[in-house]
PDB file of C-alpha atoms in Angstrom:
ATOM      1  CA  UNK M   6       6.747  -3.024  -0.638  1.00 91.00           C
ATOM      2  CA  UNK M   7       7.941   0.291  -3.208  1.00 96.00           C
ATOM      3  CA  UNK M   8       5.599   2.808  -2.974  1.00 97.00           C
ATOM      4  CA  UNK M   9       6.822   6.294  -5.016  1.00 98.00           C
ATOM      5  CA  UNK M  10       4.790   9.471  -4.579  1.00 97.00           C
ATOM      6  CA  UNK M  11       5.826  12.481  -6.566  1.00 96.00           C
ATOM      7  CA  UNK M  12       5.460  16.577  -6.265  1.00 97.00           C
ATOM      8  CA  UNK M  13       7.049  19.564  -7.437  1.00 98.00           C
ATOM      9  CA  UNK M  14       5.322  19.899 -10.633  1.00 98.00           C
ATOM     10  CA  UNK M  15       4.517  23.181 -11.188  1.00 98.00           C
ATOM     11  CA  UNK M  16       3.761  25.939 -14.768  1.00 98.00           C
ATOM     12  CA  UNK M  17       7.107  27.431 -15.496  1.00 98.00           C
ATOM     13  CA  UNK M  18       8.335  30.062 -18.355  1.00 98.00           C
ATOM     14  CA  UNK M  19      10.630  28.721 -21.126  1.00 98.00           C
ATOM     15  CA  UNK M  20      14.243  29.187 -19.041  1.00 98.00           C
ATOM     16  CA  UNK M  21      13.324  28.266 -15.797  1.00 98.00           C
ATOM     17  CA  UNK M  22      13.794  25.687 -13.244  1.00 98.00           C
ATOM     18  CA  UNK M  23      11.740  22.687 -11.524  1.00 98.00           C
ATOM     19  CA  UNK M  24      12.908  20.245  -9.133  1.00 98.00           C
ATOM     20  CA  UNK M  25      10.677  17.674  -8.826  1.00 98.00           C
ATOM     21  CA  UNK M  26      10.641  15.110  -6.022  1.00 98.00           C
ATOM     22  CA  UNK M  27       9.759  11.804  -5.307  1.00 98.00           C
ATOM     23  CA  UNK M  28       9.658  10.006  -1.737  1.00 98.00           C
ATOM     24  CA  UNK M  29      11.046   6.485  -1.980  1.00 97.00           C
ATOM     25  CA  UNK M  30       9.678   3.435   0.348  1.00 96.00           C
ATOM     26  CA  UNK M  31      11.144  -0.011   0.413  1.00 95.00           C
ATOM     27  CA  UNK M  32      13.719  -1.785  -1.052  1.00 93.00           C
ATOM     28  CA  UNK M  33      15.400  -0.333  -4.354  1.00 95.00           C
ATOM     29  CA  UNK M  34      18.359  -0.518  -6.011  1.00 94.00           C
ATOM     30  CA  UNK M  35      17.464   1.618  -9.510  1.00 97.00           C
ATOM     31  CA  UNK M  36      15.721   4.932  -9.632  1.00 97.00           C
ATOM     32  CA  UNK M  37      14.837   6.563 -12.888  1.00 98.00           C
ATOM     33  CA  UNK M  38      12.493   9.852 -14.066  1.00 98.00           C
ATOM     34  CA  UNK M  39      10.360   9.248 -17.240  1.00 98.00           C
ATOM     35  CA  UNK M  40       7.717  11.758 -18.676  1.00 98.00           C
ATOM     36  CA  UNK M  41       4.474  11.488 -21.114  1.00 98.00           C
ATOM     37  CA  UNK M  42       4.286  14.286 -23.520  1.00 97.00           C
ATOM     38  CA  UNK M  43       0.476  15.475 -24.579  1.00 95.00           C
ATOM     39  CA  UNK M  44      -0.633  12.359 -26.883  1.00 96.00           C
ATOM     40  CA  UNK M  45       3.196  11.348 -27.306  1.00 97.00           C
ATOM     41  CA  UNK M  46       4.507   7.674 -25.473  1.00 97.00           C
ATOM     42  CA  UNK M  47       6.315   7.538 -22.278  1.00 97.00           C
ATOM     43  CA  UNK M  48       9.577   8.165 -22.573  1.00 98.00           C
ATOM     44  CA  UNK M  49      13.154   7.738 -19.936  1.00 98.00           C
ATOM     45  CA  UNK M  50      14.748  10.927 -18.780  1.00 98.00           C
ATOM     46  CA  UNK M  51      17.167   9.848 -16.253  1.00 98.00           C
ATOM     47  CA  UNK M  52      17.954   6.734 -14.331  1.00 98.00           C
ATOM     48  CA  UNK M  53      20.438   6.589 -10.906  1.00 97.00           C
ATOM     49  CA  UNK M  54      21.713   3.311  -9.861  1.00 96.00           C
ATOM     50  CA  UNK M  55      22.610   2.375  -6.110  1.00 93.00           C
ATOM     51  CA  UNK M  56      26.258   2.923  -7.321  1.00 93.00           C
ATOM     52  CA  UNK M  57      25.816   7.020  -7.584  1.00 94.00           C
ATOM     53  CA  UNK M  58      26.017   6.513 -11.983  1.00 96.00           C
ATOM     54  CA  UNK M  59      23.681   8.586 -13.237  1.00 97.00           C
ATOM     55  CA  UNK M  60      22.326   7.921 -17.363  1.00 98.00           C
ATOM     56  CA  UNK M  61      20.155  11.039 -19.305  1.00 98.00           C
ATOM     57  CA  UNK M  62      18.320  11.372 -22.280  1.00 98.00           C
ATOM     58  CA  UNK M  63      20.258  13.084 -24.911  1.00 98.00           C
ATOM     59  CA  UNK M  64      17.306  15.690 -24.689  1.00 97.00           C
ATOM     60  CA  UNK M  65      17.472  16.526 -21.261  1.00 98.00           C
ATOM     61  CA  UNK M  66      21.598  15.843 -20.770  1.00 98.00           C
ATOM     62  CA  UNK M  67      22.716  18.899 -19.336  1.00 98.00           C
ATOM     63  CA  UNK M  68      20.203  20.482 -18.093  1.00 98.00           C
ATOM     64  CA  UNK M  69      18.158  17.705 -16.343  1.00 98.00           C
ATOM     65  CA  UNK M  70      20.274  16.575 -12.591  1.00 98.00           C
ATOM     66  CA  UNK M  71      19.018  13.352 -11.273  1.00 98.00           C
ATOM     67  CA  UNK M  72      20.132  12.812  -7.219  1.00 98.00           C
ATOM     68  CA  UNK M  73      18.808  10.829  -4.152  1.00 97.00           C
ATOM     69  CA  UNK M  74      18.983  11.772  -0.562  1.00 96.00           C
ATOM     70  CA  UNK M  75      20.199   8.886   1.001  1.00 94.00           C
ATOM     71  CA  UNK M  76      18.774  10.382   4.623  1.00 95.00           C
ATOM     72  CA  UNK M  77      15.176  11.004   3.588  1.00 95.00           C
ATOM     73  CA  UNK M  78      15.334   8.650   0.652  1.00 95.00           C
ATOM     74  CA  UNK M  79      13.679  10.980  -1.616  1.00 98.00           C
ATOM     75  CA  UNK M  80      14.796  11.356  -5.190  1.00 98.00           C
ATOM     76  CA  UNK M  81      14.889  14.382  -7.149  1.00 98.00           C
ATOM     77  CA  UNK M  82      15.113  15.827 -10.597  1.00 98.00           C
ATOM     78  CA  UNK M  83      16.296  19.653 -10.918  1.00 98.00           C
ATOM     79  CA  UNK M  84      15.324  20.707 -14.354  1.00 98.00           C
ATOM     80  CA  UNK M  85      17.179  23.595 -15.780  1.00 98.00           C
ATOM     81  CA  UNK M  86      16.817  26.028 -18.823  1.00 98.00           C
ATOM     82  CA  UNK M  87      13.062  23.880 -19.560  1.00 98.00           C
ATOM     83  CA  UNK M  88      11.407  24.442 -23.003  1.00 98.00           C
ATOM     84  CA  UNK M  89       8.259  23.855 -24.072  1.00 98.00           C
ATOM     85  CA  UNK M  90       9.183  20.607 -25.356  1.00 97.00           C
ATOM     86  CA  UNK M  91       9.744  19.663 -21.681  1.00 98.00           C
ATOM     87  CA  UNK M  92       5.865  19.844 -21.195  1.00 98.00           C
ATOM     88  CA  UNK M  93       4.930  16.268 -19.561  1.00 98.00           C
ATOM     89  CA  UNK M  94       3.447  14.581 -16.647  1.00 98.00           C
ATOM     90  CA  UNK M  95       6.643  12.948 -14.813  1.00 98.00           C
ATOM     91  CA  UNK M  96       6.953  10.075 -13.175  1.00 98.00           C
ATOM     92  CA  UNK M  97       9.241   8.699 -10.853  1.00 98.00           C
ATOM     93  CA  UNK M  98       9.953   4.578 -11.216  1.00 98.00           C
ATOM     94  CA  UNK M  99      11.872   2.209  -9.121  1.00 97.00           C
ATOM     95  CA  UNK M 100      13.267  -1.359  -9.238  1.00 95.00           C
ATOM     96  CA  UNK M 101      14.727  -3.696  -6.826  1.00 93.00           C
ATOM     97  CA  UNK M 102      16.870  -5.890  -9.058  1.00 85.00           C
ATOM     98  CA  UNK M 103      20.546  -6.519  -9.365  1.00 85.00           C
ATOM     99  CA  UNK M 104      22.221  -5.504 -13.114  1.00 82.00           C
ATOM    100  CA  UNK M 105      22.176  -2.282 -15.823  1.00 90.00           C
ATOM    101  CA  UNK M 106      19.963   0.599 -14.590  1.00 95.00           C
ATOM    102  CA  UNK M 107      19.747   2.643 -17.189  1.00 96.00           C
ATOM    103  CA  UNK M 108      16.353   5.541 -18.533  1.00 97.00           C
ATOM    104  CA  UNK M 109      15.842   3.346 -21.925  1.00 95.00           C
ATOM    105  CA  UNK M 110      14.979   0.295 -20.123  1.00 93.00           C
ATOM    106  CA  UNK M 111      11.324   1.134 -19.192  1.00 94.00           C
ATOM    107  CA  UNK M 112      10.441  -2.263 -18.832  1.00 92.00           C
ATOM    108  CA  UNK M 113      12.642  -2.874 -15.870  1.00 92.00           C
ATOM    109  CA  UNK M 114      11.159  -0.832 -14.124  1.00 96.00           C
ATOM    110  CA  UNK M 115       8.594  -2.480 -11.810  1.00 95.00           C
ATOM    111  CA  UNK M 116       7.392   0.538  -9.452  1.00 97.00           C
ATOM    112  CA  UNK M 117       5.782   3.737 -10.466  1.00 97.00           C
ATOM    113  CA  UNK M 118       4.215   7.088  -9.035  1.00 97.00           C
ATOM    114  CA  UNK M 119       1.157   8.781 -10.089  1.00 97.00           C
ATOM    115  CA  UNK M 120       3.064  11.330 -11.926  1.00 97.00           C
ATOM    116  CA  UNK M 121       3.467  14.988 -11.216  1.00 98.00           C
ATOM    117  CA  UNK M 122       2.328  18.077 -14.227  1.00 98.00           C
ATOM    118  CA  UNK M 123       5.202  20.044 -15.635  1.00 98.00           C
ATOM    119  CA  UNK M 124       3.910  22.589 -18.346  1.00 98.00           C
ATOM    120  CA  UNK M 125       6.347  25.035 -19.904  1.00 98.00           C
ATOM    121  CA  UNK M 126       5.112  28.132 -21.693  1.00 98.00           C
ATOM    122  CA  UNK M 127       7.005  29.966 -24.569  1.00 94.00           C
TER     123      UNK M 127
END
């Protein structure tokens, strides 16, 4: 059974840096980060597939680094230069199937955490 539990969320200044984590149980073959703006929809920021390929959000490419320690299985997300517009609760998803992992497929996803607060002041 996939069970995802998230922390690192934190209040940052516009500029500065998060890494959020996520410890992994059970089987998975596709990790990904999404995030729910205040009253917006939940939207993909990264996705890593068992392969190493990484995908990003035009939004975050750049300054958003998704990675996985293969040793503790936990998953990260080191956020860079965050805005404001970065504001969100994050979640962490996983999915044990074979085929494309990529952010925009939210539907694929099958697992999720309980999300983790990132709030970015100007």
């Amino acid at each position: 059974q996939v069970h995802l539990t998230e922390s690192g969320g934190d209040s940052v200044q516009a500029g500065g840096s998060l890494r959020l984590s996520c410890t992994v149980t059970g089987f998975t073959l596709c990790l990904g980060w999404f995030r729910q703006p205040p009253e917006k929809a939940r939207e993909g920021v990264a996705a890593l597939d068992d392969d190493g390929s990484t995908n990003y959000a035009d939004s975050v490419k750049g300054r958003f680094t998704i990675s996985k320690d293969r040793a503790t299985n936990t998953l990260y997300l080191q956020m860079d230069s965050l805005k404001p517009d970065d504001t969100a609760t994050y979640y962490c998803a996983a999915d044990s199937r074979y085929g494309p992992c990529v952010y925009s497929d939210q539907p694929g996803f099958k697992h999720w955490g309980q999300g983790t607060q990132v709030t970015v002041s100007s």
